[in-house]
mmCIF file of the C-alpha atoms, coordinates in Angstrom:
data_MODEL
# 
_entry.id   MODEL 
# 
loop_
_atom_site.group_PDB 
_atom_site.id 
_atom_site.type_symbol 
_atom_site.label_atom_id 
_atom_site.label_alt_id 
_atom_site.label_comp_id 
_atom_site.label_asym_id 
_atom_site.label_entity_id 
_atom_site.label_seq_id 
_atom_site.pdbx_PDB_ins_code 
_atom_site.Cartn_x 
_atom_site.Cartn_y 
_atom_site.Cartn_z 
_atom_site.occupancy 
_atom_site.B_iso_or_equiv 
_atom_site.pdbx_formal_charge 
_atom_site.auth_seq_id 
_atom_site.auth_comp_id 
_atom_site.auth_asym_id 
_atom_site.auth_atom_id 
_atom_site.pdbx_PDB_model_num 
ATOM 1   C CA . MET A 1 1   ? 30.756  -52.252 -2.775  1.00 0.00 ? 1   MET A CA 1 
ATOM 2   C CA . GLU A 1 2   ? 30.357  -49.323 -4.924  1.00 0.00 ? 2   GLU A CA 1 
ATOM 3   C CA . THR A 1 3   ? 27.491  -46.788 -3.354  1.00 0.00 ? 3   THR A CA 1 
ATOM 4   C CA . PRO A 1 4   ? 25.284  -45.582 -6.264  1.00 0.00 ? 4   PRO A CA 1 
ATOM 5   C CA . SER A 1 5   ? 25.360  -41.709 -6.945  1.00 0.00 ? 5   SER A CA 1 
ATOM 6   C CA . PRO A 1 6   ? 22.594  -40.010 -5.776  1.00 0.00 ? 6   PRO A CA 1 
ATOM 7   C CA . GLN A 1 7   ? 20.769  -39.457 -9.431  1.00 0.00 ? 7   GLN A CA 1 
ATOM 8   C CA . PRO A 1 8   ? 19.800  -35.329 -9.889  1.00 0.00 ? 8   PRO A CA 1 
ATOM 9   C CA . GLN A 1 9   ? 16.927  -34.120 -9.057  1.00 0.00 ? 9   GLN A CA 1 
ATOM 10  C CA . PRO A 1 10  ? 14.711  -32.315 -11.500 1.00 0.00 ? 10  PRO A CA 1 
ATOM 11  C CA . ILE A 1 11  ? 14.125  -28.630 -11.287 1.00 0.00 ? 11  ILE A CA 1 
ATOM 12  C CA . ALA A 1 12  ? 10.441  -27.955 -10.487 1.00 0.00 ? 12  ALA A CA 1 
ATOM 13  C CA . LYS A 1 13  ? 8.604   -25.506 -12.404 1.00 0.00 ? 13  LYS A CA 1 
ATOM 14  C CA . PRO A 1 14  ? 8.050   -22.172 -10.797 1.00 0.00 ? 14  PRO A CA 1 
ATOM 15  C CA . SER A 1 15  ? 4.178   -22.562 -9.318  1.00 0.00 ? 15  SER A CA 1 
ATOM 16  C CA . ARG A 1 16  ? 1.875   -20.344 -10.614 1.00 0.00 ? 16  ARG A CA 1 
ATOM 17  C CA . VAL A 1 17  ? -0.061  -20.007 -7.424  1.00 0.00 ? 17  VAL A CA 1 
ATOM 18  C CA . MET A 1 18  ? 2.008   -17.387 -4.687  1.00 0.00 ? 18  MET A CA 1 
ATOM 19  C CA . PRO A 1 19  ? 2.540   -14.661 -7.899  1.00 0.00 ? 19  PRO A CA 1 
ATOM 20  C CA . VAL A 1 20  ? -1.454  -15.015 -7.753  1.00 0.00 ? 20  VAL A CA 1 
ATOM 21  C CA . ILE A 1 21  ? -2.410  -14.150 -5.024  1.00 0.00 ? 21  ILE A CA 1 
ATOM 22  C CA . ASN A 1 22  ? 0.434   -12.164 -4.715  1.00 0.00 ? 22  ASN A CA 1 
ATOM 23  C CA . VAL A 1 23  ? -0.939  -10.214 -7.998  1.00 0.00 ? 23  VAL A CA 1 
ATOM 24  C CA . THR A 1 24  ? -4.389  -10.190 -6.370  1.00 0.00 ? 24  THR A CA 1 
ATOM 25  C CA . LEU A 1 25  ? -3.833  -9.124  -2.918  1.00 0.00 ? 25  LEU A CA 1 
ATOM 26  C CA . ARG A 1 26  ? -2.039  -5.837  -4.624  1.00 0.00 ? 26  ARG A CA 1 
ATOM 27  C CA . ILE A 1 27  ? -4.847  -5.203  -6.631  1.00 0.00 ? 27  ILE A CA 1 
ATOM 28  C CA . PHE A 1 28  ? -7.023  -4.740  -3.683  1.00 0.00 ? 28  PHE A CA 1 
ATOM 29  C CA . THR A 1 29  ? -4.351  -3.130  -1.940  1.00 0.00 ? 29  THR A CA 1 
ATOM 30  C CA . LEU A 1 30  ? -4.907  -0.848  -5.395  1.00 0.00 ? 30  LEU A CA 1 
ATOM 31  C CA . ILE A 1 31  ? -9.120  -0.350  -4.714  1.00 0.00 ? 31  ILE A CA 1 
ATOM 32  C CA . PHE A 1 32  ? -8.664  0.998   -1.228  1.00 0.00 ? 32  PHE A CA 1 
ATOM 33  C CA . LEU A 1 33  ? -5.819  3.250   -2.199  1.00 0.00 ? 33  LEU A CA 1 
ATOM 34  C CA . ILE A 1 34  ? -8.176  4.819   -4.678  1.00 0.00 ? 34  ILE A CA 1 
ATOM 35  C CA . ILE A 1 35  ? -11.021 4.009   -2.445  1.00 0.00 ? 35  ILE A CA 1 
ATOM 36  C CA . SER A 1 36  ? -9.630  5.872   0.549   1.00 0.00 ? 36  SER A CA 1 
ATOM 37  C CA . LEU A 1 37  ? -7.990  8.560   -1.711  1.00 0.00 ? 37  LEU A CA 1 
ATOM 38  C CA . ILE A 1 38  ? -11.959 9.995   -3.281  1.00 0.00 ? 38  ILE A CA 1 
ATOM 39  C CA . ILE A 1 39  ? -12.968 10.513  0.552   1.00 0.00 ? 39  ILE A CA 1 
ATOM 40  C CA . LEU A 1 40  ? -10.091 12.506  1.533   1.00 0.00 ? 40  LEU A CA 1 
ATOM 41  C CA . THR A 1 41  ? -9.932  14.840  -1.573  1.00 0.00 ? 41  THR A CA 1 
ATOM 42  C CA . ILE A 1 42  ? -13.865 14.749  -1.125  1.00 0.00 ? 42  ILE A CA 1 
ATOM 43  C CA . ASP A 1 43  ? -14.135 15.870  2.384   1.00 0.00 ? 43  ASP A CA 1 
ATOM 44  C CA . LYS A 1 44  ? -14.531 19.299  2.805   1.00 0.00 ? 44  LYS A CA 1 
ATOM 45  C CA . GLU A 1 45  ? -16.411 21.451  4.508   1.00 0.00 ? 45  GLU A CA 1 
ATOM 46  C CA . THR A 1 46  ? -17.350 25.377  5.892   1.00 0.00 ? 46  THR A CA 1 
ATOM 47  C CA . ILE A 1 47  ? -17.747 27.262  8.552   1.00 0.00 ? 47  ILE A CA 1 
ATOM 48  C CA . TYR A 1 48  ? -19.299 30.166  9.294   1.00 0.00 ? 48  TYR A CA 1 
ATOM 49  C CA . TYR A 1 49  ? -18.813 32.486  11.383  1.00 0.00 ? 49  TYR A CA 1 
ATOM 50  C CA . THR A 1 50  ? -21.201 35.551  13.419  1.00 0.00 ? 50  THR A CA 1 
ATOM 51  C CA . ASP A 1 51  ? -19.532 38.660  10.703  1.00 0.00 ? 51  ASP A CA 1 
ATOM 52  C CA . GLY A 1 52  ? -20.616 36.720  7.917   1.00 0.00 ? 52  GLY A CA 1 
ATOM 53  C CA . THR A 1 53  ? -17.183 35.244  6.902   1.00 0.00 ? 53  THR A CA 1 
ATOM 54  C CA . SER A 1 54  ? -16.633 31.495  5.802   1.00 0.00 ? 54  SER A CA 1 
ATOM 55  C CA . PHE A 1 55  ? -13.411 29.113  5.893   1.00 0.00 ? 55  PHE A CA 1 
ATOM 56  C CA . ASP A 1 56  ? -13.225 26.298  4.197   1.00 0.00 ? 56  ASP A CA 1 
ATOM 57  C CA . PHE A 1 57  ? -11.706 22.999  5.200   1.00 0.00 ? 57  PHE A CA 1 
ATOM 58  C CA . HIS A 1 58  ? -9.713  20.679  3.218   1.00 0.00 ? 58  HIS A CA 1 
ATOM 59  C CA . PHE A 1 59  ? -7.093  17.984  3.456   1.00 0.00 ? 59  PHE A CA 1 
ATOM 60  C CA . GLN A 1 60  ? -4.808  20.352  2.066   1.00 0.00 ? 60  GLN A CA 1 
ATOM 61  C CA . ASN A 1 61  ? -5.806  22.639  5.268   1.00 0.00 ? 61  ASN A CA 1 
ATOM 62  C CA . PHE A 1 62  ? -3.853  19.470  7.675   1.00 0.00 ? 62  PHE A CA 1 
ATOM 63  C CA . THR A 1 63  ? -0.186  18.313  7.279   1.00 0.00 ? 63  THR A CA 1 
ATOM 64  C CA . ALA A 1 64  ? -1.234  14.715  7.721   1.00 0.00 ? 64  ALA A CA 1 
ATOM 65  C CA . TYR A 1 65  ? -4.102  14.833  5.222   1.00 0.00 ? 65  TYR A CA 1 
ATOM 66  C CA . ARG A 1 66  ? -1.367  15.764  3.231   1.00 0.00 ? 66  ARG A CA 1 
ATOM 67  C CA . TYR A 1 67  ? 1.471   13.196  4.186   1.00 0.00 ? 67  TYR A CA 1 
ATOM 68  C CA . MET A 1 68  ? -1.749  11.243  3.815   1.00 0.00 ? 68  MET A CA 1 
ATOM 69  C CA . VAL A 1 69  ? -2.735  12.012  0.032   1.00 0.00 ? 69  VAL A CA 1 
ATOM 70  C CA . PHE A 1 70  ? 1.199   11.871  -0.980  1.00 0.00 ? 70  PHE A CA 1 
ATOM 71  C CA . SER A 1 71  ? 1.529   7.975   0.632   1.00 0.00 ? 71  SER A CA 1 
ATOM 72  C CA . ILE A 1 72  ? -1.269  7.012   -1.519  1.00 0.00 ? 72  ILE A CA 1 
ATOM 73  C CA . VAL A 1 73  ? -0.781  8.998   -4.541  1.00 0.00 ? 73  VAL A CA 1 
ATOM 74  C CA . VAL A 1 74  ? 2.636   7.318   -4.374  1.00 0.00 ? 74  VAL A CA 1 
ATOM 75  C CA . GLY A 1 75  ? 1.180   3.567   -3.046  1.00 0.00 ? 75  GLY A CA 1 
ATOM 76  C CA . LYS A 1 76  ? -0.570  3.505   -6.428  1.00 0.00 ? 76  LYS A CA 1 
ATOM 77  C CA . VAL A 1 77  ? 2.316   3.963   -8.901  1.00 0.00 ? 77  VAL A CA 1 
ATOM 78  C CA . TYR A 1 78  ? 3.980   1.356   -7.088  1.00 0.00 ? 78  TYR A CA 1 
ATOM 79  C CA . ILE A 1 79  ? 1.442   -1.065  -7.345  1.00 0.00 ? 79  ILE A CA 1 
ATOM 80  C CA . PHE A 1 80  ? 0.763   -0.372  -10.817 1.00 0.00 ? 80  PHE A CA 1 
ATOM 81  C CA . VAL A 1 81  ? 4.484   -1.089  -11.313 1.00 0.00 ? 81  VAL A CA 1 
ATOM 82  C CA . GLN A 1 82  ? 4.538   -4.209  -8.917  1.00 0.00 ? 82  GLN A CA 1 
ATOM 83  C CA . ILE A 1 83  ? 1.377   -5.283  -10.692 1.00 0.00 ? 83  ILE A CA 1 
ATOM 84  C CA . SER A 1 84  ? 2.685   -4.808  -14.065 1.00 0.00 ? 84  SER A CA 1 
ATOM 85  C CA . PHE A 1 85  ? 5.890   -7.151  -13.289 1.00 0.00 ? 85  PHE A CA 1 
ATOM 86  C CA . THR A 1 86  ? 3.597   -9.749  -11.187 1.00 0.00 ? 86  THR A CA 1 
ATOM 87  C CA . LEU A 1 87  ? 1.424   -10.129 -13.914 1.00 0.00 ? 87  LEU A CA 1 
ATOM 88  C CA . TYR A 1 88  ? 3.922   -10.525 -16.295 1.00 0.00 ? 88  TYR A CA 1 
ATOM 89  C CA . ARG A 1 89  ? 5.730   -13.185 -14.595 1.00 0.00 ? 89  ARG A CA 1 
ATOM 90  C CA . VAL A 1 90  ? 1.790   -15.095 -13.926 1.00 0.00 ? 90  VAL A CA 1 
ATOM 91  C CA . VAL A 1 91  ? 1.923   -14.819 -17.852 1.00 0.00 ? 91  VAL A CA 1 
ATOM 92  C CA . THR A 1 92  ? 5.198   -15.838 -19.103 1.00 0.00 ? 92  THR A CA 1 
ATOM 93  C CA . THR A 1 93  ? 6.772   -17.700 -15.833 1.00 0.00 ? 93  THR A CA 1 
ATOM 94  C CA . ARG A 1 94  ? 9.817   -15.347 -16.393 1.00 0.00 ? 94  ARG A CA 1 
ATOM 95  C CA . TYR A 1 95  ? 10.926  -12.007 -14.165 1.00 0.00 ? 95  TYR A CA 1 
ATOM 96  C CA . LEU A 1 96  ? 11.173  -9.004  -16.614 1.00 0.00 ? 96  LEU A CA 1 
ATOM 97  C CA . MET A 1 97  ? 14.106  -8.102  -14.481 1.00 0.00 ? 97  MET A CA 1 
ATOM 98  C CA . THR A 1 98  ? 16.998  -10.607 -14.796 1.00 0.00 ? 98  THR A CA 1 
ATOM 99  C CA . GLY A 1 99  ? 18.922  -11.764 -12.151 1.00 0.00 ? 99  GLY A CA 1 
ATOM 100 C CA . LYS A 1 100 ? 17.925  -11.369 -8.383  1.00 0.00 ? 100 LYS A CA 1 
ATOM 101 C CA . SER A 1 101 ? 17.169  -8.150  -8.917  1.00 0.00 ? 101 SER A CA 1 
ATOM 102 C CA . ASN A 1 102 ? 13.419  -8.580  -9.903  1.00 0.00 ? 102 ASN A CA 1 
ATOM 103 C CA . ILE A 1 103 ? 13.924  -10.393 -5.930  1.00 0.00 ? 103 ILE A CA 1 
ATOM 104 C CA . TYR A 1 104 ? 15.111  -7.415  -3.830  1.00 0.00 ? 104 TYR A CA 1 
ATOM 105 C CA . PHE A 1 105 ? 12.755  -4.628  -5.898  1.00 0.00 ? 105 PHE A CA 1 
ATOM 106 C CA . ASP A 1 106 ? 10.087  -6.665  -5.243  1.00 0.00 ? 106 ASP A CA 1 
ATOM 107 C CA . PHE A 1 107 ? 11.260  -7.725  -1.111  1.00 0.00 ? 107 PHE A CA 1 
ATOM 108 C CA . TYR A 1 108 ? 13.170  -4.316  -0.436  1.00 0.00 ? 108 TYR A CA 1 
ATOM 109 C CA . GLY A 1 109 ? 9.695   -1.905  -2.313  1.00 0.00 ? 109 GLY A CA 1 
ATOM 110 C CA . ASP A 1 110 ? 7.535   -4.082  -0.405  1.00 0.00 ? 110 ASP A CA 1 
ATOM 111 C CA . LYS A 1 111 ? 8.727   -3.928  2.936   1.00 0.00 ? 111 LYS A CA 1 
ATOM 112 C CA . ALA A 1 112 ? 8.992   0.211   2.634   1.00 0.00 ? 112 ALA A CA 1 
ATOM 113 C CA . PHE A 1 113 ? 5.529   0.964   0.708   1.00 0.00 ? 113 PHE A CA 1 
ATOM 114 C CA . SER A 1 114 ? 4.695   -1.119  3.950   1.00 0.00 ? 114 SER A CA 1 
ATOM 115 C CA . TYR A 1 115 ? 6.008   1.186   6.405   1.00 0.00 ? 115 TYR A CA 1 
ATOM 116 C CA . LEU A 1 116 ? 4.979   4.759   3.680   1.00 0.00 ? 116 LEU A CA 1 
ATOM 117 C CA . LEU A 1 117 ? 1.287   3.008   4.268   1.00 0.00 ? 117 LEU A CA 1 
ATOM 118 C CA . ALA A 1 118 ? 1.801   2.458   7.680   1.00 0.00 ? 118 ALA A CA 1 
ATOM 119 C CA . THR A 1 119 ? 3.093   5.587   8.677   1.00 0.00 ? 119 THR A CA 1 
ATOM 120 C CA . ALA A 1 120 ? 0.300   7.667   6.738   1.00 0.00 ? 120 ALA A CA 1 
ATOM 121 C CA . THR A 1 121 ? -2.216  5.482   8.691   1.00 0.00 ? 121 THR A CA 1 
ATOM 122 C CA . ALA A 1 122 ? -0.979  6.143   12.111  1.00 0.00 ? 122 ALA A CA 1 
ATOM 123 C CA . ALA A 1 123 ? -1.432  10.145  11.129  1.00 0.00 ? 123 ALA A CA 1 
ATOM 124 C CA . GLY A 1 124 ? -4.090  9.970   9.468   1.00 0.00 ? 124 GLY A CA 1 
ATOM 125 C CA . PHE A 1 125 ? -5.494  8.641   12.504  1.00 0.00 ? 125 PHE A CA 1 
ATOM 126 C CA . GLY A 1 126 ? -4.124  10.995  15.248  1.00 0.00 ? 126 GLY A CA 1 
ATOM 127 C CA . ALA A 1 127 ? -4.930  13.448  13.516  1.00 0.00 ? 127 ALA A CA 1 
ATOM 128 C CA . SER A 1 128 ? -8.116  13.341  13.321  1.00 0.00 ? 128 SER A CA 1 
ATOM 129 C CA . VAL A 1 129 ? -8.976  12.355  17.135  1.00 0.00 ? 129 VAL A CA 1 
ATOM 130 C CA . ASP A 1 130 ? -6.726  14.663  17.765  1.00 0.00 ? 130 ASP A CA 1 
ATOM 131 C CA . LEU A 1 131 ? -8.492  17.387  15.491  1.00 0.00 ? 131 LEU A CA 1 
ATOM 132 C CA . LYS A 1 132 ? -12.028 16.533  16.512  1.00 0.00 ? 132 LYS A CA 1 
ATOM 133 C CA . ARG A 1 133 ? -11.430 16.622  20.163  1.00 0.00 ? 133 ARG A CA 1 
ATOM 134 C CA . ASN A 1 134 ? -10.187 19.774  19.596  1.00 0.00 ? 134 ASN A CA 1 
ATOM 135 C CA . PHE A 1 135 ? -12.322 21.471  16.764  1.00 0.00 ? 135 PHE A CA 1 
ATOM 136 C CA . GLY A 1 136 ? -15.468 18.508  17.275  1.00 0.00 ? 136 GLY A CA 1 
ATOM 137 C CA . ASP A 1 137 ? -17.692 21.122  18.788  1.00 0.00 ? 137 ASP A CA 1 
ATOM 138 C CA . ALA A 1 138 ? -17.087 24.365  15.465  1.00 0.00 ? 138 ALA A CA 1 
ATOM 139 C CA . GLY A 1 139 ? -18.939 22.186  13.107  1.00 0.00 ? 139 GLY A CA 1 
ATOM 140 C CA . LEU A 1 140 ? -15.894 20.090  12.159  1.00 0.00 ? 140 LEU A CA 1 
ATOM 141 C CA . ASN A 1 141 ? -17.226 16.773  13.104  1.00 0.00 ? 141 ASN A CA 1 
ATOM 142 C CA . ASP A 1 142 ? -18.017 15.379  9.592   1.00 0.00 ? 142 ASP A CA 1 
ATOM 143 C CA . PHE A 1 143 ? -15.344 16.644  8.218   1.00 0.00 ? 143 PHE A CA 1 
ATOM 144 C CA . PHE A 1 144 ? -12.910 14.682  10.920  1.00 0.00 ? 144 PHE A CA 1 
ATOM 145 C CA . ASN A 1 145 ? -15.315 11.579  10.674  1.00 0.00 ? 145 ASN A CA 1 
ATOM 146 C CA . LYS A 1 146 ? -14.675 10.852  6.961   1.00 0.00 ? 146 LYS A CA 1 
ATOM 147 C CA . ALA A 1 147 ? -10.994 12.031  7.708   1.00 0.00 ? 147 ALA A CA 1 
ATOM 148 C CA . ALA A 1 148 ? -11.061 8.713   9.613   1.00 0.00 ? 148 ALA A CA 1 
ATOM 149 C CA . ALA A 1 149 ? -12.963 6.692   7.709   1.00 0.00 ? 149 ALA A CA 1 
ATOM 150 C CA . SER A 1 150 ? -10.236 7.172   4.610   1.00 0.00 ? 150 SER A CA 1 
ATOM 151 C CA . ALA A 1 151 ? -6.931  6.054   7.168   1.00 0.00 ? 151 ALA A CA 1 
ATOM 152 C CA . SER A 1 152 ? -9.805  3.178   8.363   1.00 0.00 ? 152 SER A CA 1 
ATOM 153 C CA . LEU A 1 153 ? -9.383  2.187   4.539   1.00 0.00 ? 153 LEU A CA 1 
ATOM 154 C CA . LEU A 1 154 ? -5.912  3.066   4.314   1.00 0.00 ? 154 LEU A CA 1 
ATOM 155 C CA . LEU A 1 155 ? -5.084  0.617   6.848   1.00 0.00 ? 155 LEU A CA 1 
ATOM 156 C CA . VAL A 1 156 ? -6.948  -1.810  5.491   1.00 0.00 ? 156 VAL A CA 1 
ATOM 157 C CA . ALA A 1 157 ? -4.627  -1.069  2.393   1.00 0.00 ? 157 ALA A CA 1 
ATOM 158 C CA . PHE A 1 158 ? -1.416  -1.688  4.706   1.00 0.00 ? 158 PHE A CA 1 
ATOM 159 C CA . LEU A 1 159 ? -2.921  -4.814  6.164   1.00 0.00 ? 159 LEU A CA 1 
ATOM 160 C CA . LEU A 1 160 ? -3.395  -5.806  2.731   1.00 0.00 ? 160 LEU A CA 1 
ATOM 161 C CA . SER A 1 161 ? 0.143   -4.935  1.800   1.00 0.00 ? 161 SER A CA 1 
ATOM 162 C CA . ALA A 1 162 ? 1.410   -6.587  4.854   1.00 0.00 ? 162 ALA A CA 1 
ATOM 163 C CA . ALA A 1 163 ? 0.417   -10.144 3.050   1.00 0.00 ? 163 ALA A CA 1 
ATOM 164 C CA . SER A 1 164 ? 2.086   -9.370  -0.383  1.00 0.00 ? 164 SER A CA 1 
ATOM 165 C CA . SER A 1 165 ? 5.554   -8.305  1.918   1.00 0.00 ? 165 SER A CA 1 
ATOM 166 C CA . ILE A 1 166 ? 5.338   -11.174 4.008   1.00 0.00 ? 166 ILE A CA 1 
ATOM 167 C CA . ILE A 1 167 ? 4.695   -13.623 0.295   1.00 0.00 ? 167 ILE A CA 1 
ATOM 168 C CA . SER A 1 168 ? 7.636   -11.544 -0.950  1.00 0.00 ? 168 SER A CA 1 
ATOM 169 C CA . SER A 1 169 ? 9.919   -12.272 0.938   1.00 0.00 ? 169 SER A CA 1 
ATOM 170 C CA . PHE A 1 170 ? 8.907   -16.687 0.570   1.00 0.00 ? 170 PHE A CA 1 
ATOM 171 C CA . ALA A 1 171 ? 9.740   -15.720 -2.289  1.00 0.00 ? 171 ALA A CA 1 
ATOM 172 C CA . LEU A 1 172 ? 12.971  -14.307 -1.472  1.00 0.00 ? 172 LEU A CA 1 
ATOM 173 C CA . ARG A 1 173 ? 13.684  -17.572 0.613   1.00 0.00 ? 173 ARG A CA 1 
ATOM 174 C CA . THR A 1 174 ? 12.812  -19.666 -1.884  1.00 0.00 ? 174 THR A CA 1 
ATOM 175 C CA . SER A 1 175 ? 14.307  -18.604 -5.502  1.00 0.00 ? 175 SER A CA 1 
ATOM 176 C CA . PRO A 1 176 ? 16.622  -20.466 -6.679  1.00 0.00 ? 176 PRO A CA 1 
ATOM 177 C CA . THR A 1 177 ? 19.104  -17.402 -6.840  1.00 0.00 ? 177 THR A CA 1 
ATOM 178 C CA . TYR A 1 178 ? 19.088  -16.806 -3.127  1.00 0.00 ? 178 TYR A CA 1 
ATOM 179 C CA . ILE A 1 179 ? 22.132  -16.223 -1.223  1.00 0.00 ? 179 ILE A CA 1 
# 
């Protein structure tokens, strides 16, 4: 008695659910990055001295805050690229880049982007706490509170990008081109 050979299973069409969730996470990440950047860049405080001179405090005066701005700007560029790639995939059900390169770009890009946001968040919180402790009595509490609020929004952006990174990890594993 001959056993029947197994029938080939039809290849399932790629689901649009995960790319739509991913692009939604990226859009919210972009929104939080933009708000964080606005708060940080308009944050300004002026200290007046008894001799009549004054000094303006901006984010540019602190390395940690400049790093936050750098991370946000790099993040916005990355998010714009990723949103366009993901929208292309949702609309056409094809990847923009050929082979595995798009999946690897998502995977490694999301990891690097998440780490960049995490370190910028930590730098912003650390600087705000330390500087407020040392210079808060000089009338700079509002300045450091706004910088901490910007770091808080950056933390939310990091959490959203981490969720997107998890989705790209699943996409790498479930891809038919996965090695």
